[in-house]
PDB file of C-alpha atoms in Angstrom:
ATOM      1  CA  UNK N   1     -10.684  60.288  47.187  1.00 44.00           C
ATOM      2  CA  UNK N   2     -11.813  59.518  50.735  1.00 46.00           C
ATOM      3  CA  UNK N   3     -10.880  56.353  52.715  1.00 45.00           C
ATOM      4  CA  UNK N   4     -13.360  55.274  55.303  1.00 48.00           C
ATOM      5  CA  UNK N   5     -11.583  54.950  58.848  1.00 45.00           C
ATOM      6  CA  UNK N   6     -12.114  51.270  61.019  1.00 44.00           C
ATOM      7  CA  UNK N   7     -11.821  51.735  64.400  1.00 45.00           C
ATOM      8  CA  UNK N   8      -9.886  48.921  66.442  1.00 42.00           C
ATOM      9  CA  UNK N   9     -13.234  47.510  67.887  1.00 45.00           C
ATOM     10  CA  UNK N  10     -14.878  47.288  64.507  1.00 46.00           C
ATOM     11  CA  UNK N  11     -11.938  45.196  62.547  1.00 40.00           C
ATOM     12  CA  UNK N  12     -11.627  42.834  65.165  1.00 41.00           C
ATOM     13  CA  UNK N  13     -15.617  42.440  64.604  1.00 42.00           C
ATOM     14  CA  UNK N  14     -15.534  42.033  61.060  1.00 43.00           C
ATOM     15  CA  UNK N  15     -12.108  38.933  61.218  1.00 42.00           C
ATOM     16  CA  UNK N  16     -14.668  37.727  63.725  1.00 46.00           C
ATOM     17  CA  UNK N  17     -17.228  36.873  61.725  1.00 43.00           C
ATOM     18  CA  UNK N  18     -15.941  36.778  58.463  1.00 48.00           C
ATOM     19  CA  UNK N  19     -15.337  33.059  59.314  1.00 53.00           C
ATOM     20  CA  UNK N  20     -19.015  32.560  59.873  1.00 53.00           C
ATOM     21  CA  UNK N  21     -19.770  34.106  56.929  1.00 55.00           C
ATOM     22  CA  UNK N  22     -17.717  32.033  55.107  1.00 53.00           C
ATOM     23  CA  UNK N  23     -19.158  29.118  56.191  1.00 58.00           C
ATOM     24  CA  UNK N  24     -22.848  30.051  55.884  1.00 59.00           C
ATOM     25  CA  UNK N  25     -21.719  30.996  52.266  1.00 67.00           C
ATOM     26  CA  UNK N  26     -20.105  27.192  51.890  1.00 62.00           C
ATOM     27  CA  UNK N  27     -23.526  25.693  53.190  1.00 65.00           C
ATOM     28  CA  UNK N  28     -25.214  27.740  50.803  1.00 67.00           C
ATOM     29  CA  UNK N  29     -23.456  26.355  47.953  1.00 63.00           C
ATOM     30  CA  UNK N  30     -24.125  22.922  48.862  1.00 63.00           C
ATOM     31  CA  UNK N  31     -27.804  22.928  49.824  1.00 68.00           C
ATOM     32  CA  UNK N  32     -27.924  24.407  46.270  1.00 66.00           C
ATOM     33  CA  UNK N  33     -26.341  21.158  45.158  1.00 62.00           C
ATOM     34  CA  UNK N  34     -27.908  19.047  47.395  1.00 63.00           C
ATOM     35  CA  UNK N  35     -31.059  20.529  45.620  1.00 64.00           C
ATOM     36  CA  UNK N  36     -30.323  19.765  42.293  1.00 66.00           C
ATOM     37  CA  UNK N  37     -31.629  16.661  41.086  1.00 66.00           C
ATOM     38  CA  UNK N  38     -28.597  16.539  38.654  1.00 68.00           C
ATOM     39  CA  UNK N  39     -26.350  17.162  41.562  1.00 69.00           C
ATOM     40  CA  UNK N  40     -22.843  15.498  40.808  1.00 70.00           C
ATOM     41  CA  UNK N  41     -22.019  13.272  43.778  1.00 71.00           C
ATOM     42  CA  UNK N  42     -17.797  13.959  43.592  1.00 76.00           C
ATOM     43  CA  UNK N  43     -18.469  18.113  43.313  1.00 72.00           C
ATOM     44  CA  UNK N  44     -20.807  17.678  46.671  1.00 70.00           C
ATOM     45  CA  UNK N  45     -18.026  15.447  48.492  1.00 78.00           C
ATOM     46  CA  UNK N  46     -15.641  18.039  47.587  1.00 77.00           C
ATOM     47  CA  UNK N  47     -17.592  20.593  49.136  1.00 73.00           C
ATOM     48  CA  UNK N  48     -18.079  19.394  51.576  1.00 79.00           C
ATOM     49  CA  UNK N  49     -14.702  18.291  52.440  1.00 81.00           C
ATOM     50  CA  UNK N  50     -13.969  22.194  51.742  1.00 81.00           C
ATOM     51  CA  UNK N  51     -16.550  22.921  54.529  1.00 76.00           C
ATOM     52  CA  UNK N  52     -15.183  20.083  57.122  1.00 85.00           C
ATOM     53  CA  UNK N  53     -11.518  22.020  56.439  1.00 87.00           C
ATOM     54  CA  UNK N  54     -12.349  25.339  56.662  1.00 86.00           C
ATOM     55  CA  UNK N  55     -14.646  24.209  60.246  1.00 87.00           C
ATOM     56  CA  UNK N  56     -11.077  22.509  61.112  1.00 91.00           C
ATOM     57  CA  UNK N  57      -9.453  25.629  60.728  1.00 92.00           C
ATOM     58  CA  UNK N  58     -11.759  27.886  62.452  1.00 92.00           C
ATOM     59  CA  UNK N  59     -11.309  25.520  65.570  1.00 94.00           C
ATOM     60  CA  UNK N  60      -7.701  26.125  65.567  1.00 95.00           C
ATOM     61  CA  UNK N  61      -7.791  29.526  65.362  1.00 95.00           C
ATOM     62  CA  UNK N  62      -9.768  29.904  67.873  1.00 95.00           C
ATOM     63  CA  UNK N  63      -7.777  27.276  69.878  1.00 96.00           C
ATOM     64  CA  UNK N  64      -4.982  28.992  69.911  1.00 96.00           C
ATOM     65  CA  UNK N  65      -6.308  32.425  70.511  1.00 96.00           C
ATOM     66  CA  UNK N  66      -7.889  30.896  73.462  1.00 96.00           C
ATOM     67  CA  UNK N  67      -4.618  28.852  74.861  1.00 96.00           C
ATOM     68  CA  UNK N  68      -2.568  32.596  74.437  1.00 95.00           C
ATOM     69  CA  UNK N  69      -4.867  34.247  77.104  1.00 95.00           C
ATOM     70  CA  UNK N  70      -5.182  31.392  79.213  1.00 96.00           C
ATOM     71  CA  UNK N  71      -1.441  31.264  78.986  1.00 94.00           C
ATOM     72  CA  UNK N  72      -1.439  34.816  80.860  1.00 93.00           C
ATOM     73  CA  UNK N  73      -3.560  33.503  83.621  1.00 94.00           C
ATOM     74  CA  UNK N  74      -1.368  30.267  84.420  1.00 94.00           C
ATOM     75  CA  UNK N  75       0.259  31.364  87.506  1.00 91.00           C
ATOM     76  CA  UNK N  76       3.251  28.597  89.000  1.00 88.00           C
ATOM     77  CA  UNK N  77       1.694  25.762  90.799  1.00 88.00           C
ATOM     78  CA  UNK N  78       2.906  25.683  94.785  1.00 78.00           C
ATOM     79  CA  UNK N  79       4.572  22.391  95.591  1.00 79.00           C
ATOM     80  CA  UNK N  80       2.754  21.172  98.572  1.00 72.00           C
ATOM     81  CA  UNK N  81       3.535  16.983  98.830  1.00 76.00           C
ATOM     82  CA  UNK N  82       7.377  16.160  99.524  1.00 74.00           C
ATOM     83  CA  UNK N  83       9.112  13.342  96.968  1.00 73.00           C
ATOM     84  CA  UNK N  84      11.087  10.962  99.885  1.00 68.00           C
ATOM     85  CA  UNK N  85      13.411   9.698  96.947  1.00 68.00           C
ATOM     86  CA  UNK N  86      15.026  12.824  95.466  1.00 68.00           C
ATOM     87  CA  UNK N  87      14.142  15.317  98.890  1.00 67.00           C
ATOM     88  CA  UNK N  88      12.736  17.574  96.806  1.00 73.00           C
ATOM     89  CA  UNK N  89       8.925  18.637  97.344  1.00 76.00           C
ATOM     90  CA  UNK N  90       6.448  18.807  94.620  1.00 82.00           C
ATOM     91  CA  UNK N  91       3.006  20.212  93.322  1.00 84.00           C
ATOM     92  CA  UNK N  92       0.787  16.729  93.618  1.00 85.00           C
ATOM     93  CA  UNK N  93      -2.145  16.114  90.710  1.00 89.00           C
ATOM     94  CA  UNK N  94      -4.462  17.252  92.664  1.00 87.00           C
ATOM     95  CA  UNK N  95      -2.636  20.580  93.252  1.00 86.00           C
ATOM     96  CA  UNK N  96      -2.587  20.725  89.290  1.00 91.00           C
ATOM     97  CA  UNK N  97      -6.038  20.425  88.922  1.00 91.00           C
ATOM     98  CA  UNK N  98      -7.450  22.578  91.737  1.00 89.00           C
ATOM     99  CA  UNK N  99      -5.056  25.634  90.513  1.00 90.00           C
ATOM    100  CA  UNK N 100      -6.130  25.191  86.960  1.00 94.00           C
ATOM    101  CA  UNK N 101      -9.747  23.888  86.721  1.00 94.00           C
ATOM    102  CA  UNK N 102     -11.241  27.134  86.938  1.00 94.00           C
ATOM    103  CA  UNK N 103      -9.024  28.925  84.979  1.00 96.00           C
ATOM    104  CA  UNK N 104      -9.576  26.264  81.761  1.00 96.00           C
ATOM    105  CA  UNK N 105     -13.116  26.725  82.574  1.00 96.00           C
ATOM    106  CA  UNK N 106     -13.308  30.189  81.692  1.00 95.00           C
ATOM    107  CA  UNK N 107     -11.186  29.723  78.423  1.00 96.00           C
ATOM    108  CA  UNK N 108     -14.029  26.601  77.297  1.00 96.00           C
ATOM    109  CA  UNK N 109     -10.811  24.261  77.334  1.00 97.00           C
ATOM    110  CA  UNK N 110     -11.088  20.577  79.098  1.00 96.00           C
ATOM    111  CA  UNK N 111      -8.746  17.874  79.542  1.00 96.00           C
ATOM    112  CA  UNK N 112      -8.988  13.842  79.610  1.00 96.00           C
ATOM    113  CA  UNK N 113      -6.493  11.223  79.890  1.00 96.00           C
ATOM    114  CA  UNK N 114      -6.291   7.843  77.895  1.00 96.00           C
ATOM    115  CA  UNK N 115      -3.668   5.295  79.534  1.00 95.00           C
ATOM    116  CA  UNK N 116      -2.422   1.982  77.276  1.00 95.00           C
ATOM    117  CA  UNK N 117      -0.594  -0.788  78.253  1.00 90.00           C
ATOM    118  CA  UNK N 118       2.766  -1.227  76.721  1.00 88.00           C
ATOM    119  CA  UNK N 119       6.117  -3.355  77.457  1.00 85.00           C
ATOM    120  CA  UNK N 120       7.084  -3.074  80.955  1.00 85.00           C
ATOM    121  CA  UNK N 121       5.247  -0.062  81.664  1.00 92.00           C
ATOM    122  CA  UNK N 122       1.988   2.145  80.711  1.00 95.00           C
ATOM    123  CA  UNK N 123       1.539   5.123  78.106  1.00 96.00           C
ATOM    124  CA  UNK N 124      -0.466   8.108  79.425  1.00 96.00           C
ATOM    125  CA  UNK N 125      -2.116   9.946  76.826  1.00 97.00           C
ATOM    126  CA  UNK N 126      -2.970  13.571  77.898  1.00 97.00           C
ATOM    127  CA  UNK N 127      -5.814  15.222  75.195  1.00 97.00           C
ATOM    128  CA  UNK N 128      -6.453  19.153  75.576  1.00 97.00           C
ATOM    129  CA  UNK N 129     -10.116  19.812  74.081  1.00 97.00           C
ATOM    130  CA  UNK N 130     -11.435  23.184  73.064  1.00 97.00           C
ATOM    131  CA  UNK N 131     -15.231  24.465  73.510  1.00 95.00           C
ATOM    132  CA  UNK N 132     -15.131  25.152  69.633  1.00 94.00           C
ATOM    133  CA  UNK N 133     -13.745  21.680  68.615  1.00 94.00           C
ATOM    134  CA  UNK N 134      -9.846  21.637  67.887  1.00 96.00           C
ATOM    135  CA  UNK N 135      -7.831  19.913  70.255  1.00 95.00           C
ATOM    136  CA  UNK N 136      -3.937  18.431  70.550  1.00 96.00           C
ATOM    137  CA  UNK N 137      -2.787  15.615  72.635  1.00 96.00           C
ATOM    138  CA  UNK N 138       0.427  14.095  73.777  1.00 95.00           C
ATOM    139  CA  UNK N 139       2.337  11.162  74.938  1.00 96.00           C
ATOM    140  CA  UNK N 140       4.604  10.045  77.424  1.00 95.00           C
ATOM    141  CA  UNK N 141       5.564   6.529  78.278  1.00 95.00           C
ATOM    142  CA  UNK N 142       6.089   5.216  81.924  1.00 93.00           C
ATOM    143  CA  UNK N 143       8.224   2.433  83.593  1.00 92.00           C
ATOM    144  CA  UNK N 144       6.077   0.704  86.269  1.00 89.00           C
ATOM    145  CA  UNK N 145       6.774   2.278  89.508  1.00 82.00           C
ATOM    146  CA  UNK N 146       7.706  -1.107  91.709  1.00 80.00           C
ATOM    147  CA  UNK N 147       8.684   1.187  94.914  1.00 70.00           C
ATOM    148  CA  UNK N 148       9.078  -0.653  98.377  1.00 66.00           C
ATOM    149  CA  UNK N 149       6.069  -2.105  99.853  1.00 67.00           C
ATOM    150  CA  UNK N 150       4.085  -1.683  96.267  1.00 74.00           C
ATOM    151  CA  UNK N 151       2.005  -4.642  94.040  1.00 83.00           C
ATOM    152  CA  UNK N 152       1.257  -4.814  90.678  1.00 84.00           C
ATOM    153  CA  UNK N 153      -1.445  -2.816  90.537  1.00 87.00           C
ATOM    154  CA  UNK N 154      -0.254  -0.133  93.304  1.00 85.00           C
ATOM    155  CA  UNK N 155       2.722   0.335  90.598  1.00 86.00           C
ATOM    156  CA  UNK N 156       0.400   0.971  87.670  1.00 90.00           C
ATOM    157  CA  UNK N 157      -1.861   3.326  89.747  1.00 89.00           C
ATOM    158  CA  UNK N 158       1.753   5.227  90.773  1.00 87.00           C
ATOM    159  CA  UNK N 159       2.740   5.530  87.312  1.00 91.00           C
ATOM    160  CA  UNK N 160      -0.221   6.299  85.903  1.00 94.00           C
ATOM    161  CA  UNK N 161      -0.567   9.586  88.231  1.00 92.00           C
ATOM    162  CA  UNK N 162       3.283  10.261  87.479  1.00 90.00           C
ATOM    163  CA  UNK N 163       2.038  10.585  83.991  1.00 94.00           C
ATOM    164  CA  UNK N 164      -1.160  12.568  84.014  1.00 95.00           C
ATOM    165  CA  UNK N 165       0.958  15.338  86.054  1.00 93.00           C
ATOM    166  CA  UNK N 166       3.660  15.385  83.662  1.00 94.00           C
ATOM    167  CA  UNK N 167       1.692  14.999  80.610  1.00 96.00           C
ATOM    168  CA  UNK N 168      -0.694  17.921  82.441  1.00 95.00           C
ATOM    169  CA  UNK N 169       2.078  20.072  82.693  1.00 94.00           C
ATOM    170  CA  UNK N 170       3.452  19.674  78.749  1.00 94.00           C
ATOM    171  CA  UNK N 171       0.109  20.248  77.602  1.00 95.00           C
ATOM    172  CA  UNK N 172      -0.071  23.769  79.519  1.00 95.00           C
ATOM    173  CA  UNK N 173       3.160  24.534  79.568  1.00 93.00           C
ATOM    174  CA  UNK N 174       2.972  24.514  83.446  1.00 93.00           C
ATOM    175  CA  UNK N 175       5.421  25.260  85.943  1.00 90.00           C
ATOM    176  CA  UNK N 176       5.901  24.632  89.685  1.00 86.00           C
ATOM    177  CA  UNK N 177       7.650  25.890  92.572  1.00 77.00           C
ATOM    178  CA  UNK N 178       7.945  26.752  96.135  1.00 65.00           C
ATOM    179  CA  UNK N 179       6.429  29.874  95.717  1.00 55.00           C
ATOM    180  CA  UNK N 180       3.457  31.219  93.733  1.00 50.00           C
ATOM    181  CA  UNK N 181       4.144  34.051  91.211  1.00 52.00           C
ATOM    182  CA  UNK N 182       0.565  34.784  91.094  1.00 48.00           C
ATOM    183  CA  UNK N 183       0.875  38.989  91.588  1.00 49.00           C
ATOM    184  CA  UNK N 184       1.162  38.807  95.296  1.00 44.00           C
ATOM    185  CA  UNK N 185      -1.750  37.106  95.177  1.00 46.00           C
ATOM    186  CA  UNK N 186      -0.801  34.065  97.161  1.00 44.00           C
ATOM    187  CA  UNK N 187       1.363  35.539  99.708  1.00 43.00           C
ATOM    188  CA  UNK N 188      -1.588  36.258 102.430  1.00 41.00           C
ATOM    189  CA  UNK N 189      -1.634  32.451 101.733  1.00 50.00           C
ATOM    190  CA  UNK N 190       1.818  31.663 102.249  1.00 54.00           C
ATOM    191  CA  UNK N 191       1.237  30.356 106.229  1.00 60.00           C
ATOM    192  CA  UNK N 192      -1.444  27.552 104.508  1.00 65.00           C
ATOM    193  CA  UNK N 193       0.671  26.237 101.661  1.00 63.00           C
ATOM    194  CA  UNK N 194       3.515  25.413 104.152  1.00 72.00           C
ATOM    195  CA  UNK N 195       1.280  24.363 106.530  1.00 78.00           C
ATOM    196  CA  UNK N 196       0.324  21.726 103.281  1.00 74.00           C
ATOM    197  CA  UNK N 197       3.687  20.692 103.231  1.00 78.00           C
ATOM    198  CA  UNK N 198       4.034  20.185 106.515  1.00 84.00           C
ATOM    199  CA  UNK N 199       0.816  17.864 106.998  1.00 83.00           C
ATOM    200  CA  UNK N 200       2.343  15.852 104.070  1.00 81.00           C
ATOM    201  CA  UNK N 201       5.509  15.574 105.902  1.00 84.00           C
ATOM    202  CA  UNK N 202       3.526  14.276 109.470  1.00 87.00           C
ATOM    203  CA  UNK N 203       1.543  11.948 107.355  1.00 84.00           C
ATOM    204  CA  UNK N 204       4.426  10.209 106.021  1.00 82.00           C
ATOM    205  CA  UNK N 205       6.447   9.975 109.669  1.00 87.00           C
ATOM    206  CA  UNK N 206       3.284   8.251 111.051  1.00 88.00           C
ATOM    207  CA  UNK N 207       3.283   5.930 108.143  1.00 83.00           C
ATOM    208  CA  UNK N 208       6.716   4.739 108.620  1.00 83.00           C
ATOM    209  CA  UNK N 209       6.814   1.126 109.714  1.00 83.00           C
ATOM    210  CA  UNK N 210      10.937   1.260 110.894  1.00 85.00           C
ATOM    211  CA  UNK N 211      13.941   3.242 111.880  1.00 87.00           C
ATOM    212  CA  UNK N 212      14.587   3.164 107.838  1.00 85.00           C
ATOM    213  CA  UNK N 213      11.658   4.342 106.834  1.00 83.00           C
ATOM    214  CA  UNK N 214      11.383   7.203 109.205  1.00 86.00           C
ATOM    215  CA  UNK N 215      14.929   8.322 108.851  1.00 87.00           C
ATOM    216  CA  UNK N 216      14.194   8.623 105.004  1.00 83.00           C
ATOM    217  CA  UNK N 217      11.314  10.708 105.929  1.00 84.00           C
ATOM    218  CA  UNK N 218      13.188  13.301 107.780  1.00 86.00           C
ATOM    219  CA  UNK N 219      15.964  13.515 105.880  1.00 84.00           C
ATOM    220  CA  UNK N 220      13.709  14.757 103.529  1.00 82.00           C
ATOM    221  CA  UNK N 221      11.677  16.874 105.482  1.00 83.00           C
ATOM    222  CA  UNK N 222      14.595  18.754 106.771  1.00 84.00           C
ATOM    223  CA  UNK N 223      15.952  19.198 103.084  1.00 79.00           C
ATOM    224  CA  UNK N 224      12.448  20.835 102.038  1.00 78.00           C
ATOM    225  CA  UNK N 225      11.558  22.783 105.433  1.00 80.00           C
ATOM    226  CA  UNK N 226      15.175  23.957 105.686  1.00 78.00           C
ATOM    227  CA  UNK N 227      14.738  24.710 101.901  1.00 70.00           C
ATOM    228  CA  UNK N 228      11.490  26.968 102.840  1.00 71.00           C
ATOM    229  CA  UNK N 229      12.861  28.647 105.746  1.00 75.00           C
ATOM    230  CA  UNK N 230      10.189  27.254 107.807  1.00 80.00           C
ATOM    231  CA  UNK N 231      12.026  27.574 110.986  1.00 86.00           C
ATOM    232  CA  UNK N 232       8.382  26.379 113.265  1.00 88.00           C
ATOM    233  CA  UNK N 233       7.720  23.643 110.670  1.00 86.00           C
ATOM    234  CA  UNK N 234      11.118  22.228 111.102  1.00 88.00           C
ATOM    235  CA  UNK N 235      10.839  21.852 115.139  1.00 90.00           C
ATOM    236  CA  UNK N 236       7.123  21.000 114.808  1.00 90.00           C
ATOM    237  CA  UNK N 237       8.194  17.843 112.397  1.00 89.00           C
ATOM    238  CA  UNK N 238      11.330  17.381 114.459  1.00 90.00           C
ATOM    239  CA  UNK N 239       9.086  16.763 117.746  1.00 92.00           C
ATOM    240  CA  UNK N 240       6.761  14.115 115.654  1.00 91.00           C
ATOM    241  CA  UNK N 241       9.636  12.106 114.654  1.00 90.00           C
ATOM    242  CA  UNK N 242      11.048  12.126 117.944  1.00 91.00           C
ATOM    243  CA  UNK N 243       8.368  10.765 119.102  1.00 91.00           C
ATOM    244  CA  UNK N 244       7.556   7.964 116.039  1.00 86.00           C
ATOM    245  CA  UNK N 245      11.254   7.087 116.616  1.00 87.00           C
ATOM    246  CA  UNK N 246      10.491   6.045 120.592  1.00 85.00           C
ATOM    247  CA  UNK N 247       7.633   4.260 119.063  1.00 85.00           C
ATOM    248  CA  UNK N 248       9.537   2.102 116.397  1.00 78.00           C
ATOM    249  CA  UNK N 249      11.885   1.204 118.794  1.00 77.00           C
ATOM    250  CA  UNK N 250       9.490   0.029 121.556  1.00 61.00           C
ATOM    251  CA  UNK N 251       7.385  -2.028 118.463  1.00 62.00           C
ATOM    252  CA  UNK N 252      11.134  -3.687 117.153  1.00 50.00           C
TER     253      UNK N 252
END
C-alpha cells in the first residue's frame, strides 16, 4: 500500500482553499433551497446563519494570520517630542502613524477611532479592521487634560490624542523608545531623529511666556538630551534658552 507524498507548498494550498470550498459548497445548498418552491423558511435561516458563521470564522483566521506577520515587521517607534511634565521624551501620534501606515498597508489591516463623551472625561475607542472582514477594538477612558493655559475644548482635543496613541499602541502591541530596533536599519538615521527631538525642544523654549515656563522646558530638555548622549544638542538648546531667558526678563 502506497501513500501519496504532499509537499509543504501543496498542503498549505489545499487549508487555503478548503475554506472557499466550503463556502461555495454552503451557497450551493441554499440556492438549492432558495429554489424550491416548498423551501422551509427556518431550514434556509439556519443556513444561512451556518454560512454568516463559517464567513466569521474565515475572517478571523485570516486576521490573525495576518496580525502574526505584521507583528514581525513592527519595529520600536523612536520617541521624537519631549513630555515637559514627567521629562521623559516620547513617540508623538504622528510618529505612530508614519512608522506604521505602510507596514498595515501591506498586511490589508486599517485603523479608525470612535471618541464618546463620558463623566468628566472622553472614551477613545480604537477599532483594528482587516481587508477580509474580522476586526477587534478596544477601550480606554480619559480624564480631561485641563493643563496650564488650556480651555475646554483644547483639553478634549489633548485627551483625545492621549488616547488614540495609547489605544494605537494596545491594539498593535507597540512599543517605543529612544532607539529603533529596526536591524540597523535606522542607525544611518540616528543624526535626524535627534535632530527631531531637538526641534521639539527649541519649539517649546520659544513658546515659553516666563522664567517658569522656560525653566520647565530645560529641565526637561537636559533630562532627555543628557539621556541621549547628545552632547551638541545639549549646548545647541543651552544657547537658545540663554537667549529666551534675556528675552523674558527684558518683556517682565
Amino acid at each position: 500500500m502506497s501513500t501519496a507524498i504532499i509537499l509543504p507548498e501543496e498542503r498549505r494550498t489545499a487549508v487555503s482553499i478548503a475554506p472557499a470550498q466550503a463556502d461555495s459548497s454552503i451557497l450551493a445548498v441554499i440556492s438549492r433551497v432558495a429554489a424550491d418552491p416548498n423551501c422551509d423558511t427556518e431550514k434556509m435561516e439556519r443556513l444561512l446563519i451556518m454560512h454568516e458563521r463559517m464567513q466569521a470564522k474565515a475572517a478571523e483566521q485570516a486576521f490573525n494570520a495576518a496580525m502574526a506577520q505584521m507583528q514581525c515587521e513592527i519595529p520600536t517607534v523612536y520617541e521624537g517630542a519631549v513630555n515637559l511634565h514627567t521629562k521623559n521624551s516620547y513617540a508623538t501620534l504622528d510618529d505612530i502613524n508614519h512608522t506604521l501606515k505602510p507596514i498595515m498597508r501591506r498586511h490589508g489591516f486599517a485603523v479608525t477611532f470612535k471618541v464618546d463623551q463620558a463623566a468628566a472625561g472622553i472614551n477613545v475607542t480604537g477599532i483594528l479592521m482587516h481587508s477580509a472582514g474580522h476586526r477587534e477594538q478596544t477601550t480606554m477612558f480619559l480624564p480631561l487634560d485641563k493643563g496650564p493655559g488650556r480651555n475646554d475644548v483644547q483639553a478634549v482635543g489633548s485627551s483625545t490624542t492621549y488616547g488614540k496613541r495609547y489605544v494605537m499602541c494596545a491594539l498593535l502591541n507597540i512599543t517605543t523608545g529612544e532607539v529603533r530596533d529596526d536591524d540597523g536599519a535606522g542607525a544611518t538615521n540616528d543624526g535626524n531623529l535627534r535632530e527631531q527631538v531637538v526641534i521639539d525642544i527649541l519649539e517649546r523654549v520659544s513658546e515659553a511666556k516666563d522664567k517658569d515656563e522656560l525653566s520647565e522646558v530645560w529641565k526637561a530638555a537636559v533630562s532627555v538630551l543628557r539621556a541621549a548622549g547628545d552632547t551638541a544638542g545639549y549646548e545647541r538648546v543651552k544657547a537658545v534658552v540663554a537667549a529666551k531667558g534675556k528675552e523674558v526678563e527684558v518683556t517682565a
